[in-house]
Amino acid sequence: MGLRFDVVTIFPGMFAPAFQQGVVGRAIERGKVELLAHDLRDFTHDRHRQVDDMPFGGGPGMVIKPEPVIEAVESIRAQNPGPVVLMEPWGERLDQSVAASLAVERGLIIVCGRYEGIDDRVRVALDAREISIGDYVLTGGEIPAMVLIDAVARLVPGVVGDPGSLAQDSFSSEPAGWPQFTRPAEYRGMTVPDVLLSGDHARIRQWRRQQAAQRRVPHTKELKKT
Ligand code: SAH
């Protein structure tokens, strides 16, 4: 059991350093998560290993060609039965429920775009889900893919040591994300709220709920309305 991520990218070297350390690094060591980065250029057939070409209809920039992406996914398919995800800024917005819906899969095949994006026939041919990490444009899909991998991997059973910390996550059930404190109880004159030292768990729960609700930063679009 576990979840296998196969990433298709022109920069496969970006992935190992990002996931060597920390919770995901340990999950990889323990076999709970597998992560393989594949070089898109290995699936080209020309001397220049070209993965992009000019957009039909004109316009600036280049577009990722369909053939190498589709051939890469076909070669990965035998080992990874999971859905195909394309990282694209116009895709479905990644949130905790999208991450949870992917964490139940046995594997994911993630394609990172570059330039002006990926030829749309890839989405159609592979019945792919397009996912965005937010309404801003990055230079490539690698960092978005890392965000997705991290968010999904920590939901795989056994990856996070204490399952209680998943249950109390922000966005999981009721609002979490209250202010947290650890020792020392006083630092440069700043003290920890008394209630947290009281040992009264009902009052602590109530305080945390109230703080979490207050702490939520409204989305900028909502802010503008008022
Ligand atoms: N001109 C395009 C930008 C393409 S950005 C546009 O206006 O939409 C190049 C690649 O970076 C994309 O194909 C995608 O893989 C990745 N990318 C950039 N921003 C992203 C985001 N917010 N979420 C997911 N992927 C993103």
PDB file of N, CA and C and ligand atoms in Angstrom, residues 87-90 113-117 131-134 136-141 144, ligand 1:
ATOM      1  N   MET A  87      -0.947  20.275 -14.301  1.00  0.00           N
ATOM      2  CA  MET A  87      -0.869  21.516 -13.530  1.00  0.00           C
ATOM      3  C   MET A  87      -1.086  22.668 -14.516  1.00  0.00           C
ATOM      4  N   GLU A  88      -2.174  23.412 -14.344  1.00  0.00           N
ATOM      5  CA  GLU A  88      -2.461  24.543 -15.224  1.00  0.00           C
ATOM      6  C   GLU A  88      -3.124  25.652 -14.418  1.00  0.00           C
ATOM      7  N   PRO A  89      -2.754  26.917 -14.668  1.00  0.00           N
ATOM      8  CA  PRO A  89      -3.296  28.008 -13.833  1.00  0.00           C
ATOM      9  C   PRO A  89      -4.803  28.194 -13.961  1.00  0.00           C
ATOM     10  N   TRP A  90      -5.420  27.710 -15.056  1.00  0.00           N
ATOM     11  CA  TRP A  90      -6.866  27.875 -15.223  1.00  0.00           C
ATOM     12  C   TRP A  90      -7.635  26.673 -14.704  1.00  0.00           C
ATOM     13  N   GLY A 113       3.441  21.706 -16.874  1.00  0.00           N
ATOM     14  CA  GLY A 113       3.534  22.523 -18.080  1.00  0.00           C
ATOM     15  C   GLY A 113       4.698  23.494 -17.995  1.00  0.00           C
ATOM     16  N   ARG A 114       4.987  24.111 -19.106  1.00  0.00           N
ATOM     17  CA  ARG A 114       5.976  25.202 -19.221  1.00  0.00           C
ATOM     18  C   ARG A 114       5.473  26.106 -20.334  1.00  0.00           C
ATOM     19  N   TYR A 115       6.123  27.209 -20.571  1.00  0.00           N
ATOM     20  CA  TYR A 115       5.770  28.111 -21.684  1.00  0.00           C
ATOM     21  C   TYR A 115       4.308  28.549 -21.567  1.00  0.00           C
ATOM     22  N   GLU A 116       3.539  28.448 -22.671  1.00  0.00           N
ATOM     23  CA  GLU A 116       2.141  28.901 -22.664  1.00  0.00           C
ATOM     24  C   GLU A 116       1.170  27.803 -22.247  1.00  0.00           C
ATOM     25  N   GLY A 117       1.689  26.651 -21.882  1.00  0.00           N
ATOM     26  CA  GLY A 117       0.821  25.561 -21.459  1.00  0.00           C
ATOM     27  C   GLY A 117       0.989  24.332 -22.335  1.00  0.00           C
ATOM     28  N   ILE A 131      -5.428  21.013 -12.576  1.00  0.00           N
ATOM     29  CA  ILE A 131      -5.434  21.599 -11.229  1.00  0.00           C
ATOM     30  C   ILE A 131      -4.509  22.800 -11.178  1.00  0.00           C
ATOM     31  N   SER A 132      -5.006  23.847 -10.525  1.00  0.00           N
ATOM     32  CA  SER A 132      -4.248  25.087 -10.314  1.00  0.00           C
ATOM     33  C   SER A 132      -3.981  25.243  -8.826  1.00  0.00           C
ATOM     34  N   ILE A 133      -2.846  25.822  -8.469  1.00  0.00           N
ATOM     35  CA  ILE A 133      -2.616  26.067  -7.035  1.00  0.00           C
ATOM     36  C   ILE A 133      -3.016  27.484  -6.643  1.00  0.00           C
ATOM     37  N   GLY A 134      -3.568  28.264  -7.552  1.00  0.00           N
ATOM     38  CA  GLY A 134      -4.028  29.602  -7.180  1.00  0.00           C
ATOM     39  C   GLY A 134      -4.028  30.530  -8.367  1.00  0.00           C
ATOM     40  N   TYR A 136      -2.509  32.932  -9.849  1.00  0.00           N
ATOM     41  CA  TYR A 136      -1.291  33.676 -10.179  1.00  0.00           C
ATOM     42  C   TYR A 136      -0.533  32.782 -11.144  1.00  0.00           C
ATOM     43  N   VAL A 137       0.363  33.364 -11.907  1.00  0.00           N
ATOM     44  CA  VAL A 137       1.030  32.581 -12.944  1.00  0.00           C
ATOM     45  C   VAL A 137       2.498  32.376 -12.590  1.00  0.00           C
ATOM     46  N   LEU A 138       2.906  31.125 -12.549  1.00  0.00           N
ATOM     47  CA  LEU A 138       4.305  30.776 -12.303  1.00  0.00           C
ATOM     48  C   LEU A 138       4.952  30.410 -13.637  1.00  0.00           C
ATOM     49  N   THR A 139       6.268  30.196 -13.615  1.00  0.00           N
ATOM     50  CA  THR A 139       6.963  29.922 -14.874  1.00  0.00           C
ATOM     51  C   THR A 139       6.819  28.468 -15.319  1.00  0.00           C
ATOM     52  N   GLY A 140       6.388  27.605 -14.403  1.00  0.00           N
ATOM     53  CA  GLY A 140       6.267  26.206 -14.777  1.00  0.00           C
ATOM     54  C   GLY A 140       5.449  25.435 -13.763  1.00  0.00           C
ATOM     55  N   GLY A 141       5.081  24.203 -14.129  1.00  0.00           N
ATOM     56  CA  GLY A 141       4.232  23.389 -13.274  1.00  0.00           C
ATOM     57  C   GLY A 141       4.973  22.623 -12.190  1.00  0.00           C
ATOM     58  N   PRO A 144       4.057  24.036  -8.580  1.00  0.00           N
ATOM     59  CA  PRO A 144       2.680  23.590  -8.316  1.00  0.00           C
ATOM     60  C   PRO A 144       2.587  22.076  -8.076  1.00  0.00           C
TER      61      PRO A 144
HETATM   62  N1  SAH B   1       0.261  31.996 -20.470  1.00  0.00           N
HETATM   63  C1  SAH B   1      -0.292  31.041 -19.556  1.00  0.00           C
HETATM   64  C2  SAH B   1       0.693  30.761 -18.464  1.00  0.00           C
HETATM   65  C3  SAH B   1       1.361  29.457 -18.567  1.00  0.00           C
HETATM   66  S1  SAH B   1       2.423  29.232 -17.204  1.00  0.00           S
HETATM   67  C4  SAH B   1      -1.548  31.641 -18.935  1.00  0.00           C
HETATM   68  O1  SAH B   1      -1.722  32.840 -19.049  1.00  0.00           O
HETATM   69  O2  SAH B   1      -2.321  30.929 -18.312  1.00  0.00           O
HETATM   70  C5  SAH B   1       3.356  27.871 -17.675  1.00  0.00           C
HETATM   71  C6  SAH B   1       3.058  26.606 -16.929  1.00  0.00           C
HETATM   72  O3  SAH B   1       3.281  26.833 -15.542  1.00  0.00           O
HETATM   73  C7  SAH B   1       1.638  26.092 -17.023  1.00  0.00           C
HETATM   74  O4  SAH B   1       1.468  25.257 -18.128  1.00  0.00           O
HETATM   75  C8  SAH B   1       1.497  25.328 -15.735  1.00  0.00           C
HETATM   76  O5  SAH B   1       1.991  24.009 -15.832  1.00  0.00           O
HETATM   77  C9  SAH B   1       2.387  26.069 -14.770  1.00  0.00           C
HETATM   78  N2  SAH B   1       1.647  26.969 -13.871  1.00  0.00           N
HETATM   79  C10 SAH B   1       1.797  28.315 -13.796  1.00  0.00           C
HETATM   80  N3  SAH B   1       0.991  28.846 -12.857  1.00  0.00           N
HETATM   81  C11 SAH B   1       0.329  27.814 -12.300  1.00  0.00           C
HETATM   82  C12 SAH B   1      -0.662  27.719 -11.267  1.00  0.00           C
HETATM   83  N4  SAH B   1      -1.112  28.775 -10.624  1.00  0.00           N
HETATM   84  N5  SAH B   1      -1.110  26.498 -10.956  1.00  0.00           N
HETATM   85  C13 SAH B   1      -0.682  25.385 -11.608  1.00  0.00           C
HETATM   86  N6  SAH B   1       0.236  25.423 -12.591  1.00  0.00           N
HETATM   87  C14 SAH B   1       0.737  26.613 -12.937  1.00  0.00           C
END
